[in-house]
Short mmCIF file of N, CA and C in Angstrom, two decimals:
data_model
loop_
_atom_site.label_atom_id
_atom_site.label_comp_id
_atom_site.label_asym_id
_atom_site.label_seq_id
_atom_site.Cartn_x
_atom_site.Cartn_y
_atom_site.Cartn_z
N THR D 4 -7.92 131.85 -38.04
CA THR D 4 -6.49 131.85 -38.11
C THR D 4 -5.43 130.95 -37.87
N THR D 5 -6.11 130.32 -37.17
CA THR D 5 -5.59 128.69 -37.47
C THR D 5 -4.74 128.23 -38.39
N GLY D 6 -3.38 128.55 -38.28
CA GLY D 6 -2.41 128.06 -39.32
C GLY D 6 -1.61 128.78 -40.02
N LEU D 7 -1.72 129.95 -39.42
CA LEU D 7 -1.68 131.54 -40.30
C LEU D 7 -0.35 131.95 -39.65
N HIS D 8 0.53 132.29 -40.32
CA HIS D 8 1.81 132.91 -39.43
C HIS D 8 1.61 134.22 -38.98
N THR D 9 2.19 135.04 -37.76
CA THR D 9 1.52 136.42 -37.28
C THR D 9 1.69 137.13 -38.59
N ASP D 10 2.55 137.31 -39.39
CA ASP D 10 2.60 138.24 -40.15
C ASP D 10 1.10 138.42 -41.01
N ASP D 11 0.58 136.86 -41.08
CA ASP D 11 -0.49 137.16 -42.46
C ASP D 11 -1.80 137.29 -40.89
N ILE D 12 -1.97 136.78 -40.50
CA ILE D 12 -2.61 137.59 -38.95
C ILE D 12 -2.75 138.80 -39.21
N LYS D 13 -1.48 139.72 -39.27
CA LYS D 13 -1.71 141.56 -39.12
C LYS D 13 -2.30 141.71 -40.47
N ARG D 14 -1.93 141.06 -41.67
CA ARG D 14 -2.25 141.19 -42.75
C ARG D 14 -3.73 141.40 -43.27
N LEU D 15 -4.10 139.69 -42.27
CA LEU D 15 -5.86 140.05 -42.55
C LEU D 15 -6.72 140.69 -41.27
N LEU D 16 -5.78 141.20 -40.32
CA LEU D 16 -6.04 141.98 -39.68
C LEU D 16 -6.73 143.60 -40.17
N LYS D 17 -5.59 144.27 -41.17
CA LYS D 17 -5.78 145.44 -41.74
C LYS D 17 -6.88 145.29 -42.85
N VAL D 18 -7.04 144.20 -43.37
CA VAL D 18 -8.21 143.63 -44.33
C VAL D 18 -9.17 143.89 -43.71
N LEU D 19 -9.40 143.26 -42.77
CA LEU D 19 -10.51 142.91 -41.77
C LEU D 19 -10.83 144.91 -41.62
N GLN D 20 -10.11 145.56 -40.69
CA GLN D 20 -10.33 146.62 -40.79
C GLN D 20 -10.71 147.33 -41.90
N ARG D 21 -10.23 147.67 -42.57
CA ARG D 21 -10.20 148.36 -43.84
C ARG D 21 -12.05 148.12 -44.46
N LEU D 22 -12.57 146.74 -44.41
CA LEU D 22 -13.97 146.67 -44.40
C LEU D 22 -14.61 147.48 -43.58
N VAL D 23 -14.29 147.68 -42.59
CA VAL D 23 -15.10 147.97 -41.92
C VAL D 23 -15.30 149.28 -41.92
N ASP D 24 -13.85 150.08 -42.27
CA ASP D 24 -13.95 151.47 -42.23
C ASP D 24 -14.56 151.95 -43.45
N GLU D 25 -14.85 151.02 -44.43
CA GLU D 25 -15.74 151.17 -45.78
C GLU D 25 -17.42 151.02 -45.05
N GLY D 26 -17.47 150.82 -43.98
CA GLY D 26 -19.04 150.78 -43.59
C GLY D 26 -19.24 149.51 -43.58
N ASN D 27 -18.87 148.52 -43.59
CA ASN D 27 -19.37 146.74 -43.73
C ASN D 27 -19.50 146.32 -42.04
N THR D 28 -20.03 145.29 -41.88
CA THR D 28 -20.04 144.86 -40.63
C THR D 28 -19.68 143.29 -41.10
N VAL D 29 -18.80 142.90 -39.85
CA VAL D 29 -17.44 142.27 -40.29
C VAL D 29 -17.94 140.90 -39.13
N LEU D 30 -18.11 139.75 -39.00
CA LEU D 30 -18.49 138.58 -37.97
C LEU D 30 -17.50 137.74 -38.28
N ILE D 31 -16.85 137.42 -37.08
CA ILE D 31 -15.71 136.75 -36.75
C ILE D 31 -16.31 135.58 -35.53
N ILE D 32 -15.76 134.32 -36.21
CA ILE D 32 -15.92 133.58 -35.33
C ILE D 32 -14.28 133.30 -34.80
N GLU D 33 -13.74 133.46 -33.54
CA GLU D 33 -12.38 133.27 -33.42
C GLU D 33 -11.74 133.05 -31.71
N HIS D 34 -10.90 132.76 -31.78
CA HIS D 34 -10.05 131.77 -30.62
C HIS D 34 -8.68 133.12 -30.21
N ASN D 35 -8.38 133.43 -31.28
CA ASN D 35 -7.33 134.06 -31.17
C ASN D 35 -7.13 135.33 -30.45
N LEU D 36 -6.26 135.50 -29.42
CA LEU D 36 -6.53 136.91 -28.52
C LEU D 36 -6.14 138.04 -29.05
N ASP D 37 -5.17 137.78 -30.06
CA ASP D 37 -4.73 139.17 -31.25
C ASP D 37 -5.74 139.28 -31.79
N VAL D 38 -6.47 138.60 -32.87
CA VAL D 38 -7.70 138.91 -33.03
C VAL D 38 -8.81 139.49 -32.62
N ILE D 39 -8.93 138.61 -31.39
CA ILE D 39 -10.05 139.04 -30.54
C ILE D 39 -10.05 140.61 -29.71
N LYS D 40 -8.65 140.77 -29.67
CA LYS D 40 -8.41 142.19 -28.61
C LYS D 40 -8.90 143.22 -29.62
N ASN D 41 -8.89 143.23 -30.95
CA ASN D 41 -9.18 144.55 -32.11
C ASN D 41 -10.45 144.37 -33.04
N ALA D 42 -11.38 143.25 -31.55
CA ALA D 42 -12.75 143.44 -32.10
C ALA D 42 -13.40 144.91 -31.60
N ASP D 43 -14.75 145.29 -32.16
CA ASP D 43 -15.02 146.33 -31.94
C ASP D 43 -16.43 145.99 -30.58
N TRP D 44 -16.92 144.49 -30.99
CA TRP D 44 -17.54 144.17 -29.76
C TRP D 44 -17.41 142.54 -29.65
N LEU D 45 -17.33 141.98 -28.61
CA LEU D 45 -17.72 140.46 -28.35
C LEU D 45 -18.74 140.39 -27.64
N ILE D 46 -19.41 138.53 -28.09
CA ILE D 46 -20.23 137.86 -27.71
C ILE D 46 -19.18 136.39 -27.34
N ASP D 47 -19.14 136.34 -25.77
CA ASP D 47 -18.41 135.24 -25.83
C ASP D 47 -19.08 134.66 -25.12
N LEU D 48 -19.51 132.90 -25.70
CA LEU D 48 -20.13 132.19 -25.50
C LEU D 48 -19.33 130.93 -24.41
N GLY D 49 -20.26 130.17 -23.62
CA GLY D 49 -19.81 128.90 -23.24
C GLY D 49 -20.76 129.06 -21.79
N PRO D 50 -20.04 128.61 -20.75
CA PRO D 50 -19.10 128.50 -20.03
C PRO D 50 -18.00 127.51 -20.67
N GLU D 51 -18.26 126.42 -20.96
CA GLU D 51 -17.74 125.32 -21.52
C GLU D 51 -17.92 125.14 -22.92
N GLY D 52 -16.94 124.56 -23.31
CA GLY D 52 -17.48 123.93 -24.81
C GLY D 52 -18.57 122.57 -24.79
N GLY D 53 -19.17 122.61 -25.98
CA GLY D 53 -19.93 121.47 -26.00
C GLY D 53 -21.26 121.58 -25.85
N ASP D 54 -21.55 120.35 -25.03
CA ASP D 54 -22.94 120.36 -24.26
C ASP D 54 -22.79 121.25 -22.75
N GLY D 55 -21.86 121.86 -22.32
CA GLY D 55 -21.47 122.40 -21.18
C GLY D 55 -21.22 124.05 -21.59
N GLY D 56 -21.84 124.38 -22.84
CA GLY D 56 -21.27 125.54 -23.57
C GLY D 56 -22.79 126.26 -24.40
N GLY D 57 -22.54 127.44 -24.79
CA GLY D 57 -23.75 127.96 -25.76
C GLY D 57 -24.69 128.78 -25.01
N GLN D 58 -24.02 129.46 -23.42
CA GLN D 58 -24.86 130.51 -23.37
C GLN D 58 -23.64 131.84 -23.07
N VAL D 59 -24.44 133.05 -23.24
CA VAL D 59 -23.71 134.32 -23.18
C VAL D 59 -23.20 134.39 -21.96
N VAL D 60 -21.97 134.38 -22.17
CA VAL D 60 -21.25 134.53 -20.60
C VAL D 60 -20.68 136.34 -20.59
N ALA D 61 -20.84 136.87 -21.60
CA ALA D 61 -20.46 138.35 -21.64
C ALA D 61 -20.69 138.54 -22.94
N THR D 62 -20.65 140.19 -23.01
CA THR D 62 -21.01 141.04 -24.09
C THR D 62 -20.13 142.18 -24.10
N GLY D 63 -19.57 143.05 -24.67
CA GLY D 63 -19.14 144.18 -24.79
C GLY D 63 -17.72 144.34 -25.53
N THR D 64 -17.12 145.39 -25.13
CA THR D 64 -15.69 145.91 -26.16
C THR D 64 -14.66 144.92 -24.96
N PRO D 65 -13.85 144.58 -25.83
CA PRO D 65 -12.90 143.58 -25.20
C PRO D 65 -12.13 143.55 -23.88
N GLU D 66 -12.27 145.42 -23.61
CA GLU D 66 -12.10 145.74 -22.30
C GLU D 66 -12.82 145.63 -21.16
N GLU D 67 -14.25 145.15 -21.72
CA GLU D 67 -15.29 145.10 -20.64
C GLU D 67 -15.43 143.64 -20.75
N VAL D 68 -14.77 142.48 -21.51
CA VAL D 68 -15.15 141.61 -21.32
C VAL D 68 -13.97 140.55 -20.34
N ALA D 69 -12.66 141.53 -20.62
CA ALA D 69 -11.70 141.05 -19.74
C ALA D 69 -12.22 141.69 -18.39
N GLN D 70 -12.83 142.36 -17.86
CA GLN D 70 -13.10 142.39 -16.39
C GLN D 70 -14.34 141.46 -16.13
N VAL D 71 -14.88 140.93 -16.92
CA VAL D 71 -15.75 139.61 -16.07
C VAL D 71 -14.99 137.82 -16.09
N LYS D 72 -15.42 138.31 -14.77
CA LYS D 72 -14.78 136.71 -14.22
C LYS D 72 -15.13 135.46 -14.65
N GLU D 73 -16.45 135.16 -15.01
CA GLU D 73 -16.52 134.30 -15.56
C GLU D 73 -16.57 133.57 -16.86
N SER D 74 -16.16 134.90 -17.56
CA SER D 74 -15.54 134.60 -18.98
C SER D 74 -14.11 133.78 -19.10
N TYR D 75 -13.88 133.23 -19.91
CA TYR D 75 -12.74 132.54 -19.93
C TYR D 75 -11.92 133.17 -20.80
N THR D 76 -12.39 133.71 -21.99
CA THR D 76 -11.80 134.75 -22.83
C THR D 76 -11.62 135.38 -22.10
N GLY D 77 -11.98 136.30 -21.22
CA GLY D 77 -11.88 137.46 -20.35
C GLY D 77 -10.71 137.44 -19.58
N GLN D 78 -10.77 136.50 -18.96
CA GLN D 78 -9.37 136.09 -18.23
C GLN D 78 -8.12 135.87 -19.23
N TYR D 79 -8.33 135.48 -20.11
CA TYR D 79 -7.02 135.41 -20.90
C TYR D 79 -6.69 136.15 -21.61
N LEU D 80 -7.95 137.44 -21.98
CA LEU D 80 -7.35 138.48 -22.61
C LEU D 80 -7.21 139.86 -21.90
N LYS D 81 -7.71 139.34 -20.70
CA LYS D 81 -6.90 140.79 -19.62
C LYS D 81 -5.56 140.63 -19.51
N PRO D 82 -4.26 140.04 -19.92
CA PRO D 82 -3.04 140.21 -19.64
C PRO D 82 -2.78 140.52 -20.99
N VAL D 83 -3.43 140.09 -21.99
CA VAL D 83 -2.90 141.10 -23.12
C VAL D 83 -2.71 142.19 -23.69
N LEU D 84 -4.31 142.17 -23.04
CA LEU D 84 -4.32 144.11 -22.84
C LEU D 84 -3.84 144.96 -21.90
N GLU D 85 -3.58 144.54 -20.79
CA GLU D 85 -2.88 144.94 -20.39
C GLU D 85 -1.09 144.98 -20.58
N ARG D 86 -0.42 144.47 -21.36
CA ARG D 86 0.81 143.92 -22.15
C ARG D 86 0.64 145.31 -23.24
N ASP D 87 0.05 145.29 -23.94
CA ASP D 87 -0.57 145.82 -24.91
C ASP D 87 -0.50 147.24 -24.69
N THR D 88 -1.43 147.84 -23.24
CA THR D 88 -1.32 149.18 -22.84
C THR D 88 0.36 149.69 -22.22
N LYS D 89 0.52 148.67 -21.51
CA LYS D 89 2.07 148.78 -20.73
C LYS D 89 3.02 149.52 -22.51
N LEU D 90 3.06 148.33 -23.56
CA LEU D 90 4.08 148.61 -24.29
C LEU D 90 3.63 150.37 -25.27
N THR D 91 2.28 150.40 -25.22
CA THR D 91 2.07 151.68 -26.04
C THR D 91 2.59 153.24 -24.75
N GLU D 92 2.34 152.63 -23.49
CA GLU D 92 2.69 153.59 -22.54
C GLU D 92 3.92 153.92 -22.50
N GLU D 93 5.34 153.04 -22.89
CA GLU D 93 6.39 153.19 -22.77
C GLU D 93 7.19 153.47 -23.95
N ALA D 94 5.87 153.16 -24.99
CA ALA D 94 6.70 154.31 -26.54
C ALA D 94 6.35 155.07 -26.54
N GLN D 95 5.45 155.55 -26.04
CA GLN D 95 4.84 157.56 -25.95
C GLN D 95 5.97 157.96 -24.93
N LYS D 96 6.75 157.30 -23.80
CA LYS D 96 7.81 158.09 -23.44
C LYS D 96 9.01 158.63 -24.27
#
């Protein structure tokens, strides 16, 4: 999603979700947290990049990976998920 406008990312997510809804498997390699948080399942590789990476640091739902302290992805994902949960709760009031 590098270089895509936020509206284009939303459009892309809708297309990907439609593919999944139709029974397709979709594999994405991504760094954008707005895309990552919408995944059904994550495989987080690390702990660093390049020679310092390549190991599975965490697997699971975005919520599960957000709880793994060794996962940099989880550390950055956790506040995004908390923000979204708070916004959803406020909208339901």
